[in-house]
Amino acid sequence: MNKIQAIRGMNDLLSSEATKFNYILNTIKKILEDHGFNPIHLPVLEKTELFARSIGNHTDVVEKEMYTFLDRNEESLSLRPEGTAGCVRAAIEHGMLYNQTQKLWFAGPMFRYERPQKGRYRQFYQLDVEVFGLSGPDIDAELIAMTKIFWDKLGLHNHIKLELNSIGEAEERAAYRNALVAYLEKYKNDLDEDSQRRLSTNPLRILDSKAEQTQKILQSAPKLNDYLGTETKAHFQGLKTRLDSIDINYTINPHLVRGLDYYNRTVFEWTSDQLGAQATFCAGGRYDSLVQHLGGDACPAIGFALGIERLILLLDELKAFPELEHHPDVYLITVGEAANLKSFKLLNELRQQNIKTSTSYGEASFKNQFKKADKSGAKLALIIGEDELKNNCISIKHLRKESEQVTISQDKILAQINTLLEEER
Ligand code: HAM
């Protein structure tokens, strides 16, 4: 029989990766709680129309990257390529936005049919943060400051960069789009193929084209900043002043436009020169019109998502992971079935006291169990052999320091175990 393999671009995260994954998630989760964010869990499948309407029909994500299929009821469904659309749908559906603010977070798999490479997968995990009901630049600044706390706590101090831009309001962008298209039309034949196509569908995305010739043409193109109104500019200034006040460095990137259509005003990306072509590990921005666009009452909103696999790559690259392996405190060694039976009760009692325990389930020889105990990194070996069984006692051997084996009465072990472990520290 041939073996069935995982789908291309969909990775198994084996234990060592999954441990890193959980470390990142737990570190960030604590910071989110400290900032007053509440968890939410959302479906992985949504109606295709939700993504078409929010992300935009002419984006790469909707045009060519979604896993879309008809269900048994002939309804078009898609695996979520990102989390914002579903979160807005849920917030509207459950009346969470009327006269209230919401600070929400969730993490889970997203799906995009992209060409897999390092840092780019077809199933990947995002941690998503969304805020509803707040329109001022203070929340924009709070979110960015919070991401900086994430990186600090994860030990990412160098090789990371914050890029910022304001892409204005829809009308401001429309005026700019006209000017940009009028300018680029003159050079149409010199633009790269993607940009030529985007000229009629999504011209702003031409700004972040990687093609050298296109970038050269863009140097003399009209600038989006010149089309922003007073309020938009004041909002952006409010954000920058706050970031300056807490010494967060940023680079204004006038070509940062993001690949999803729902954004307005603030957009930002955290990038690293250690990640190769997929340099962005966290990105987001404001999307004040999306709630209304999906059928809710107007409600300002802002959010971001970070790619957990990209963070794992980055922490690996910068050797920022602490020692994550779990070592037991105590390793139980038994000889014979009767001792093994007795050890089962003792293990359970120790675990109820939150003592980290391990055992080899009595299967191996005494010598072998000792080897395993040593390899496990446990501090103490507790031994129940024939003599111990007969005399109702337990032998204790310190595994990390030179000392004599001691024997204590079995009914004293629970009371003494913490003191014994303390001696190890
Ligand atoms: P995005 O820029 O499309 O934004 O994705 C956010 C992050 O997800 C990226 O910066 C990257 O770290 C990770 N990511 C994206 N695609 C892949 C992939 N194929 N493989 C691995 N990682 C990937 C959004 O999705 C927005 N919903 C963010 C947002 C939330 N904006 C407002 N609220």
CSV table of C-alpha atoms and ligand atoms in Angstrom, one decimal:
chain,number,residue,atom,x,y,z
A,1,MET,CA,0.0,0.0,0.0
A,2,ASN,CA,1.4,3.4,-0.8
A,3,LYS,CA,1.4,5.9,2.1
A,4,ILE,CA,-0.9,8.9,2.1
A,5,GLN,CA,1.0,12.2,2.6
A,6,ALA,CA,-0.1,15.6,3.9
A,7,ILE,CA,-1.3,18.1,1.4
A,8,ARG,CA,1.4,20.4,-0.1
A,9,GLY,CA,1.8,23.5,2.0
A,10,MET,CA,0.0,22.1,5.0
A,11,ASN,CA,2.4,21.2,7.7
A,12,ASP,CA,2.4,18.9,10.6
A,13,LEU,CA,3.8,20.8,13.6
A,14,LEU,CA,5.6,18.1,15.4
A,15,SER,CA,6.3,18.4,19.2
A,16,SER,CA,9.3,20.6,19.1
A,17,GLU,CA,7.6,23.1,16.8
A,18,ALA,CA,4.3,22.8,18.6
A,19,THR,CA,6.1,23.5,21.9
A,20,LYS,CA,7.6,26.7,20.4
A,21,PHE,CA,4.1,27.5,19.0
A,22,ASN,CA,2.5,27.2,22.4
A,23,TYR,CA,5.3,29.3,24.1
A,24,ILE,CA,4.6,32.1,21.6
A,25,LEU,CA,0.9,31.9,22.1
A,26,ASN,CA,1.1,31.7,25.9
A,27,THR,CA,3.5,34.6,26.1
A,28,ILE,CA,1.2,36.8,23.9
A,29,LYS,CA,-2.0,35.6,25.5
A,30,LYS,CA,-0.8,36.9,28.9
A,31,ILE,CA,-0.1,40.4,27.4
A,32,LEU,CA,-3.4,40.5,25.6
A,33,GLU,CA,-5.2,39.7,28.9
A,34,ASP,CA,-3.2,42.5,30.6
A,35,HIS,CA,-4.5,44.9,27.9
A,36,GLY,CA,-8.1,43.9,28.4
A,37,PHE,CA,-8.6,41.7,25.4
A,38,ASN,CA,-11.2,39.0,25.4
A,39,PRO,CA,-11.1,35.7,23.5
A,40,ILE,CA,-13.5,34.6,20.8
A,41,HIS,CA,-13.6,31.5,18.7
A,42,LEU,CA,-14.8,31.6,15.1
A,43,PRO,CA,-15.6,29.0,12.4
A,44,VAL,CA,-13.0,28.0,9.9
A,45,LEU,CA,-15.6,27.9,7.1
A,46,GLU,CA,-17.7,30.8,6.0
A,47,LYS,CA,-19.9,31.7,3.1
A,48,THR,CA,-17.6,32.7,0.1
A,49,GLU,CA,-19.6,36.0,-0.2
A,50,LEU,CA,-18.3,37.2,3.1
A,51,PHE,CA,-14.7,37.1,1.9
A,52,ALA,CA,-15.5,38.5,-1.6
A,53,ARG,CA,-17.3,41.4,0.0
A,54,SER,CA,-14.8,42.3,2.7
A,55,ILE,CA,-11.4,41.4,1.3
A,56,GLY,CA,-12.4,42.5,-2.2
A,57,ASN,CA,-13.0,40.7,-5.5
A,58,HIS,CA,-9.8,42.0,-7.1
A,59,THR,CA,-7.4,41.0,-4.5
A,60,ASP,CA,-5.0,38.1,-4.9
A,61,VAL,CA,-6.5,36.4,-1.9
A,62,VAL,CA,-10.1,36.3,-3.3
A,63,GLU,CA,-9.1,36.0,-7.0
A,64,LYS,CA,-6.8,33.1,-6.8
A,65,GLU,CA,-6.0,31.9,-3.3
A,66,MET,CA,-9.2,30.7,-1.6
A,67,TYR,CA,-10.2,27.1,-1.0
A,68,THR,CA,-13.7,27.4,-2.3
A,69,PHE,CA,-16.2,24.6,-2.8
A,70,LEU,CA,-19.9,23.9,-3.0
A,71,ASP,CA,-21.3,22.0,0.0
A,72,ARG,CA,-23.9,19.3,-0.3
A,73,ASN,CA,-26.5,22.0,-0.4
A,74,GLU,CA,-24.9,23.7,-3.4
A,75,GLU,CA,-23.8,26.7,-1.3
A,76,SER,CA,-20.4,28.2,-2.0
A,77,LEU,CA,-18.2,28.1,1.1
A,78,SER,CA,-14.6,29.0,1.6
A,79,LEU,CA,-12.0,28.1,4.2
A,80,ARG,CA,-11.1,31.4,5.9
A,81,PRO,CA,-8.0,33.0,4.2
A,82,GLU,CA,-7.9,35.5,7.1
A,83,GLY,CA,-9.7,36.2,10.3
A,84,THR,CA,-11.0,39.8,10.2
A,85,ALA,CA,-14.0,39.1,7.9
A,86,GLY,CA,-15.4,36.3,10.1
A,87,CYS,CA,-14.9,38.4,13.3
A,88,VAL,CA,-16.8,41.3,11.8
A,89,ARG,CA,-19.6,39.0,10.7
A,90,ALA,CA,-19.8,37.5,14.2
A,91,ALA,CA,-19.7,40.9,15.9
A,92,ILE,CA,-22.6,42.1,13.7
A,93,GLU,CA,-24.6,38.9,14.0
A,94,HIS,CA,-24.5,38.9,17.8
A,95,GLY,CA,-25.2,42.6,18.3
A,96,MET,CA,-21.8,43.2,19.9
A,97,LEU,CA,-21.2,46.6,18.3
A,98,TYR,CA,-24.2,48.7,19.4
A,99,ASN,CA,-22.9,51.5,21.7
A,100,GLN,CA,-20.0,49.4,23.0
A,101,THR,CA,-16.4,48.8,22.4
A,102,GLN,CA,-14.9,45.3,21.9
A,103,LYS,CA,-11.3,44.2,22.2
A,104,LEU,CA,-11.1,40.7,20.9
A,105,TRP,CA,-8.5,38.1,20.1
A,106,PHE,CA,-8.3,34.7,18.6
A,107,ALA,CA,-5.8,32.3,17.0
A,108,GLY,CA,-6.3,29.6,14.5
A,109,PRO,CA,-5.5,28.2,11.1
A,110,MET,CA,-6.0,30.2,7.9
A,111,PHE,CA,-5.9,28.8,4.4
A,112,ARG,CA,-4.5,30.3,1.2
A,113,TYR,CA,-3.7,28.5,-2.0
A,114,GLU,CA,-0.3,30.2,-2.4
A,115,ARG,CA,3.0,28.8,-3.8
A,116,PRO,CA,4.5,27.2,-0.7
A,117,GLN,CA,8.0,28.4,0.3
A,118,LYS,CA,9.9,29.2,3.5
A,119,GLY,CA,7.4,31.2,5.7
A,120,ARG,CA,4.6,30.8,3.2
A,121,TYR,CA,2.2,27.9,3.6
A,122,ARG,CA,-1.3,26.9,2.5
A,123,GLN,CA,-2.4,26.3,6.0
A,124,PHE,CA,-0.8,28.7,8.5
A,125,TYR,CA,-1.7,30.1,11.9
A,126,GLN,CA,-2.6,33.6,12.7
A,127,LEU,CA,-3.1,35.3,16.0
A,128,ASP,CA,-5.7,37.9,15.3
A,129,VAL,CA,-6.5,41.0,17.3
A,130,GLU,CA,-9.5,43.2,16.5
A,131,VAL,CA,-10.9,46.3,18.2
A,132,PHE,CA,-14.4,47.8,17.5
A,133,GLY,CA,-15.9,51.1,18.4
A,134,LEU,CA,-12.8,53.3,18.9
A,135,SER,CA,-11.9,55.9,16.3
A,136,GLY,CA,-9.1,57.9,17.7
A,137,PRO,CA,-5.3,57.4,17.0
A,138,ASP,CA,-4.8,56.4,20.7
A,139,ILE,CA,-6.1,52.9,20.0
A,140,ASP,CA,-3.9,52.7,16.9
A,141,ALA,CA,-1.0,53.6,19.0
A,142,GLU,CA,-2.0,51.2,21.8
A,143,LEU,CA,-2.1,48.2,19.4
A,144,ILE,CA,1.3,49.0,17.9
A,145,ALA,CA,2.8,49.6,21.4
A,146,MET,CA,1.3,46.2,22.5
A,147,THR,CA,2.9,44.4,19.5
A,148,LYS,CA,6.2,46.0,20.7
A,149,ILE,CA,5.6,44.5,24.1
A,150,PHE,CA,5.0,41.1,22.4
A,151,TRP,CA,8.4,41.3,20.7
A,152,ASP,CA,10.2,42.5,23.9
A,153,LYS,CA,8.8,39.7,25.9
A,154,LEU,CA,9.7,37.2,23.2
A,155,GLY,CA,13.3,38.5,23.2
A,156,LEU,CA,13.1,40.1,19.7
A,157,HIS,CA,15.1,43.3,20.1
A,158,ASN,CA,17.0,43.5,16.8
A,159,HIS,CA,16.4,42.8,13.2
A,160,ILE,CA,12.8,43.9,13.4
A,161,LYS,CA,11.3,47.0,11.8
A,162,LEU,CA,8.0,48.8,12.0
A,163,GLU,CA,6.6,50.2,8.7
A,164,LEU,CA,3.8,52.7,8.8
A,165,ASN,CA,1.6,54.5,6.3
A,166,SER,CA,-1.8,56.2,6.1
A,167,ILE,CA,-3.8,55.3,3.1
A,168,GLY,CA,-6.5,57.8,3.8
A,169,GLU,CA,-10.3,57.6,3.4
A,170,ALA,CA,-12.1,56.0,0.4
A,171,GLU,CA,-12.7,59.4,-1.3
A,172,GLU,CA,-9.1,60.5,-0.8
A,173,ARG,CA,-7.9,57.2,-2.2
A,174,ALA,CA,-10.3,57.5,-5.2
A,175,ALA,CA,-8.9,60.9,-6.2
A,176,TYR,CA,-5.4,59.5,-5.8
A,177,ARG,CA,-6.2,56.4,-7.8
A,178,ASN,CA,-7.4,58.5,-10.7
A,179,ALA,CA,-4.2,60.6,-10.6
A,180,LEU,CA,-2.0,57.4,-10.3
A,181,VAL,CA,-3.8,55.6,-13.2
A,182,ALA,CA,-3.5,58.7,-15.4
A,183,TYR,CA,0.2,58.9,-14.7
A,184,LEU,CA,0.9,55.1,-15.1
A,185,GLU,CA,-1.2,54.8,-18.3
A,186,LYS,CA,1.7,56.8,-20.0
A,187,TYR,CA,4.1,54.0,-19.1
A,188,LYS,CA,1.7,51.1,-19.4
A,189,ASN,CA,3.9,49.0,-21.7
A,190,ASP,CA,6.9,49.3,-19.4
A,191,LEU,CA,5.1,48.0,-16.3
A,192,ASP,CA,5.5,44.4,-15.2
A,193,GLU,CA,2.7,42.1,-16.2
A,194,ASP,CA,1.0,42.0,-12.9
A,195,SER,CA,1.0,45.8,-12.6
A,196,GLN,CA,-0.5,46.1,-16.2
A,197,ARG,CA,-3.4,43.9,-15.1
A,198,ARG,CA,-3.8,45.8,-11.8
A,199,LEU,CA,-3.9,49.1,-13.6
A,200,SER,CA,-7.6,48.5,-14.3
A,201,THR,CA,-8.4,46.3,-11.2
A,202,ASN,CA,-6.4,47.4,-8.2
A,203,PRO,CA,-4.0,50.2,-9.2
A,204,LEU,CA,-2.8,51.0,-5.6
A,205,ARG,CA,-1.3,47.5,-5.3
A,206,ILE,CA,1.1,48.6,-8.1
A,207,LEU,CA,2.9,50.7,-5.4
A,208,ASP,CA,4.2,47.6,-3.7
A,209,SER,CA,5.3,45.8,-7.0
A,210,LYS,CA,8.7,44.2,-6.6
A,211,ALA,CA,9.6,44.8,-10.3
A,212,GLU,CA,12.6,47.2,-10.6
A,213,GLN,CA,11.4,48.9,-13.8
A,214,THR,CA,7.9,49.5,-12.2
A,215,GLN,CA,9.5,51.0,-9.1
A,216,LYS,CA,11.6,53.3,-11.2
A,217,ILE,CA,8.5,54.6,-13.0
A,218,LEU,CA,6.8,55.0,-9.6
A,219,GLN,CA,9.5,57.4,-8.4
A,220,SER,CA,7.9,60.3,-10.2
A,221,ALA,CA,4.3,59.2,-9.7
A,222,PRO,CA,1.8,61.3,-7.7
A,223,LYS,CA,2.1,60.7,-4.0
A,224,LEU,CA,-0.8,59.4,-1.9
A,225,ASN,CA,0.2,61.7,1.0
A,226,ASP,CA,-0.7,64.7,-1.2
A,227,TYR,CA,-4.2,63.5,-1.5
A,228,LEU,CA,-4.9,63.1,2.2
A,229,GLY,CA,-7.3,65.5,3.9
A,230,THR,CA,-6.7,67.5,7.2
A,231,GLU,CA,-8.5,64.9,9.4
A,232,THR,CA,-6.7,62.0,8.0
A,233,LYS,CA,-3.4,63.8,8.5
A,234,ALA,CA,-4.2,64.8,12.0
A,235,HIS,CA,-5.1,61.2,12.8
A,236,PHE,CA,-1.8,60.0,11.5
A,237,GLN,CA,0.1,62.7,13.3
A,238,GLY,CA,-1.7,61.7,16.6
A,239,LEU,CA,-0.5,58.1,16.1
A,240,LYS,CA,3.1,59.2,15.3
A,241,THR,CA,3.3,61.6,18.3
A,242,ARG,CA,2.2,58.8,20.6
A,243,LEU,CA,4.7,56.3,19.2
A,244,ASP,CA,7.4,59.0,19.5
A,245,SER,CA,6.5,59.5,23.1
A,246,ILE,CA,7.3,55.9,24.0
A,247,ASP,CA,10.4,55.7,21.7
A,248,ILE,CA,9.0,53.3,19.2
A,249,ASN,CA,11.0,53.6,16.0
A,250,TYR,CA,9.1,53.4,12.7
A,251,THR,CA,9.7,54.0,9.0
A,252,ILE,CA,7.1,55.7,7.0
A,253,ASN,CA,6.6,53.6,3.8
A,254,PRO,CA,4.5,55.5,1.3
A,255,HIS,CA,4.2,52.4,-0.8
A,256,LEU,CA,2.7,50.3,2.0
A,257,VAL,CA,-0.9,49.7,0.8
A,258,ARG,CA,-1.7,46.1,2.1
A,259,GLY,CA,-3.2,43.3,0.0
A,260,LEU,CA,-6.7,43.4,1.4
A,261,ASP,CA,-9.3,46.0,0.3
A,262,TYR,CA,-10.9,46.9,3.6
A,263,TYR,CA,-8.3,49.2,5.1
A,264,ASN,CA,-8.4,53.0,5.6
A,265,ARG,CA,-6.1,55.5,7.3
A,266,THR,CA,-3.5,53.6,9.4
A,267,VAL,CA,-1.8,50.6,8.0
A,268,PHE,CA,1.3,49.0,9.5
A,269,GLU,CA,3.6,46.0,9.1
A,270,TRP,CA,6.4,44.5,11.2
A,271,THR,CA,9.1,43.0,9.0
A,272,SER,CA,12.5,41.3,9.6
A,273,ASP,CA,15.6,41.0,7.4
A,274,GLN,CA,16.0,37.5,8.8
A,275,LEU,CA,12.9,36.0,7.1
A,276,GLY,CA,13.9,36.1,3.4
A,277,ALA,CA,11.2,36.9,0.9
A,278,GLN,CA,8.3,36.5,3.4
A,279,ALA,CA,9.6,39.3,5.6
A,280,THR,CA,6.3,40.5,7.2
A,281,PHE,CA,5.5,38.7,10.4
A,282,CYS,CA,2.7,41.0,11.7
A,283,ALA,CA,0.4,43.3,9.9
A,284,GLY,CA,-2.8,45.3,10.1
A,285,GLY,CA,-4.6,48.5,10.1
A,286,ARG,CA,-7.8,50.5,10.4
A,287,TYR,CA,-11.0,49.3,8.6
A,288,ASP,CA,-13.7,51.8,9.6
A,289,SER,CA,-16.1,51.0,6.8
A,290,LEU,CA,-16.1,47.2,6.9
A,291,VAL,CA,-18.8,46.8,9.5
A,292,GLN,CA,-21.2,48.9,7.5
A,293,HIS,CA,-20.1,47.2,4.3
A,294,LEU,CA,-21.1,43.9,5.8
A,295,GLY,CA,-24.5,45.1,6.8
A,296,GLY,CA,-23.9,46.5,10.3
A,297,ASP,CA,-24.3,50.1,11.6
A,298,ALA,CA,-21.2,52.2,11.0
A,299,CYS,CA,-18.5,51.3,13.6
A,300,PRO,CA,-14.8,52.2,13.5
A,301,ALA,CA,-12.4,49.3,13.8
A,302,ILE,CA,-8.8,48.4,13.8
A,303,GLY,CA,-6.8,45.2,14.1
A,304,PHE,CA,-3.8,43.1,13.1
A,305,ALA,CA,-2.7,39.6,12.7
A,306,LEU,CA,0.6,37.9,13.3
A,307,GLY,CA,1.9,34.8,11.5
A,308,ILE,CA,2.8,32.3,14.2
A,309,GLU,CA,5.0,30.1,11.8
A,310,ARG,CA,6.9,33.2,10.8
A,311,LEU,CA,7.5,34.1,14.4
A,312,ILE,CA,8.8,30.6,15.1
A,313,LEU,CA,11.2,31.0,12.1
A,314,LEU,CA,12.3,34.4,13.4
A,315,LEU,CA,12.9,33.3,17.0
A,316,ASP,CA,14.8,30.3,15.7
A,317,GLU,CA,16.9,32.5,13.5
A,318,LEU,CA,17.7,34.9,16.3
A,319,LYS,CA,18.2,32.1,18.9
A,320,ALA,CA,15.5,33.8,21.0
A,321,PHE,CA,13.8,30.7,22.3
A,322,PRO,CA,14.5,29.9,26.0
A,323,GLU,CA,14.9,26.3,27.1
A,324,LEU,CA,11.4,24.9,26.5
A,325,GLU,CA,11.9,21.2,27.3
A,326,HIS,CA,9.9,20.1,30.3
A,327,HIS,CA,11.8,18.1,32.9
A,328,PRO,CA,10.0,16.1,35.5
A,329,ASP,CA,10.8,16.7,39.2
A,330,VAL,CA,10.5,13.1,40.1
A,331,TYR,CA,11.0,9.8,38.3
A,332,LEU,CA,9.4,6.7,39.7
A,333,ILE,CA,11.3,3.4,39.4
A,334,THR,CA,9.6,0.2,40.3
A,335,VAL,CA,10.6,-3.5,40.4
A,336,GLY,CA,7.8,-6.0,40.0
A,337,GLU,CA,4.1,-5.9,39.5
A,338,ALA,CA,3.3,-5.3,43.2
A,339,ALA,CA,5.6,-2.3,43.4
A,340,ASN,CA,4.2,-1.0,40.1
A,341,LEU,CA,0.7,-1.2,41.6
A,342,LYS,CA,1.8,0.8,44.6
A,343,SER,CA,3.6,3.3,42.5
A,344,PHE,CA,0.4,4.1,40.5
A,345,LYS,CA,-1.2,5.4,43.7
A,346,LEU,CA,1.8,7.4,44.7
A,347,LEU,CA,2.2,8.9,41.2
A,348,ASN,CA,-1.4,10.0,41.4
A,349,GLU,CA,-1.0,11.6,44.8
A,350,LEU,CA,2.2,13.4,43.7
A,351,ARG,CA,0.4,14.7,40.6
A,352,GLN,CA,-2.4,16.0,42.7
A,353,GLN,CA,0.2,18.1,44.6
A,354,ASN,CA,1.4,19.5,41.2
A,355,ILE,CA,4.7,17.6,41.4
A,356,LYS,CA,6.0,16.9,37.8
A,357,THR,CA,6.4,13.2,37.6
A,358,SER,CA,7.4,10.6,35.1
A,359,THR,CA,7.9,6.9,35.1
A,360,SER,CA,8.8,4.1,32.7
A,361,TYR,CA,5.7,2.2,33.6
A,362,GLY,CA,7.7,-0.6,35.1
A,363,GLU,CA,8.5,-2.1,31.8
A,364,ALA,CA,12.3,-1.9,31.7
A,365,SER,CA,15.0,-3.5,33.8
A,366,PHE,CA,16.0,-1.6,37.0
A,367,LYS,CA,19.3,-0.4,35.3
A,368,ASN,CA,17.4,0.7,32.3
A,369,GLN,CA,14.8,2.6,34.3
A,370,PHE,CA,17.7,4.4,36.0
A,371,LYS,CA,19.1,5.4,32.7
A,372,LYS,CA,15.8,6.7,31.6
A,373,ALA,CA,15.4,8.6,34.9
A,374,ASP,CA,18.7,10.3,34.3
A,375,LYS,CA,17.9,11.1,30.7
A,376,SER,CA,14.6,12.6,31.7
A,377,GLY,CA,16.3,15.4,33.6
A,378,ALA,CA,14.4,14.6,36.7
A,379,LYS,CA,15.8,15.8,40.0
A,380,LEU,CA,14.9,12.8,42.1
A,381,ALA,CA,14.4,9.1,41.5
A,382,LEU,CA,12.0,7.4,43.8
A,383,ILE,CA,12.5,3.7,44.0
A,384,ILE,CA,10.1,1.0,45.0
A,385,GLY,CA,11.9,-2.4,44.8
A,386,GLU,CA,11.3,-5.6,46.7
A,387,ASP,CA,12.9,-4.4,50.0
A,388,GLU,CA,11.0,-1.1,49.9
A,389,LEU,CA,7.8,-2.9,49.3
A,390,LYS,CA,8.4,-5.3,52.2
A,391,ASN,CA,9.3,-2.4,54.6
A,392,ASN,CA,6.7,0.1,53.4
A,393,CYS,CA,9.3,2.6,52.5
A,394,ILE,CA,10.7,4.4,49.4
A,395,SER,CA,14.3,5.0,48.5
A,396,ILE,CA,15.3,8.3,47.2
A,397,LYS,CA,18.3,9.2,45.0
A,398,HIS,CA,19.3,12.7,44.0
A,399,LEU,CA,20.0,12.6,40.3
A,400,ARG,CA,21.6,16.0,39.8
A,401,LYS,CA,24.1,16.0,42.7
A,402,GLU,CA,26.4,13.6,44.6
A,403,SER,CA,24.6,12.2,47.7
A,404,GLU,CA,23.8,9.0,49.4
A,405,GLN,CA,20.6,7.2,48.6
A,406,VAL,CA,18.2,7.6,51.5
A,407,THR,CA,15.2,5.6,52.5
A,408,ILE,CA,12.1,7.1,54.1
A,409,SER,CA,8.8,5.6,55.3
A,410,GLN,CA,6.2,5.7,52.6
A,411,ASP,CA,3.6,7.7,54.6
A,412,LYS,CA,6.2,10.5,54.9
A,413,ILE,CA,6.9,11.0,51.2
A,414,LEU,CA,4.1,13.4,50.4
A,415,ALA,CA,4.9,15.6,53.3
A,416,GLN,CA,8.6,15.6,52.5
A,417,ILE,CA,8.8,15.7,48.7
A,418,ASN,CA,8.8,19.5,48.5
A,419,THR,CA,11.6,19.8,51.0
A,420,LEU,CA,13.6,17.2,49.1
A,421,LEU,CA,13.1,19.0,45.8
A,422,GLU,CA,14.0,22.3,47.5
A,423,GLU,CA,17.4,20.8,48.4
A,424,GLU,CA,18.0,20.4,44.7
A,425,ARG,CA,17.6,24.1,43.8
B,1,HAM,P1,-2.2,39.6,6.2
B,1,HAM,O1,-1.1,40.6,5.9
B,1,HAM,O2,-2.8,39.0,5.0
B,1,HAM,O3,-3.3,40.3,7.0
B,1,HAM,O4,-1.7,38.4,7.1
B,1,HAM,C1,-1.2,38.7,8.4
B,1,HAM,C2,0.1,37.9,8.7
B,1,HAM,O5,-0.3,36.5,8.5
B,1,HAM,C3,1.2,38.1,7.7
B,1,HAM,O6,2.0,39.2,8.1
B,1,HAM,C4,2.0,36.8,7.9
B,1,HAM,O7,2.8,36.9,9.0
B,1,HAM,C5,0.9,35.8,8.0
B,1,HAM,N1,0.6,35.1,6.8
B,1,HAM,C6,-0.1,35.5,5.7
B,1,HAM,N2,-0.1,34.6,4.7
B,1,HAM,C7,0.7,33.6,5.1
B,1,HAM,C8,1.1,32.3,4.6
B,1,HAM,N3,0.6,32.0,3.3
B,1,HAM,N4,1.9,31.5,5.3
B,1,HAM,C9,2.4,31.9,6.5
B,1,HAM,N5,2.0,33.1,7.1
B,1,HAM,C10,1.2,33.9,6.4
B,1,HAM,C11,-4.5,39.8,7.4
B,1,HAM,O8,-4.7,38.6,7.3
B,1,HAM,C12,-5.4,40.7,8.1
B,1,HAM,N6,-6.7,40.0,8.4
B,1,HAM,C13,-4.8,41.3,9.3
B,1,HAM,C14,-5.7,42.2,10.1
B,1,HAM,C15,-6.4,41.9,11.2
B,1,HAM,N7,-6.0,43.4,9.7
B,1,HAM,C16,-6.9,44.0,10.5
B,1,HAM,N8,-7.2,43.0,11.4
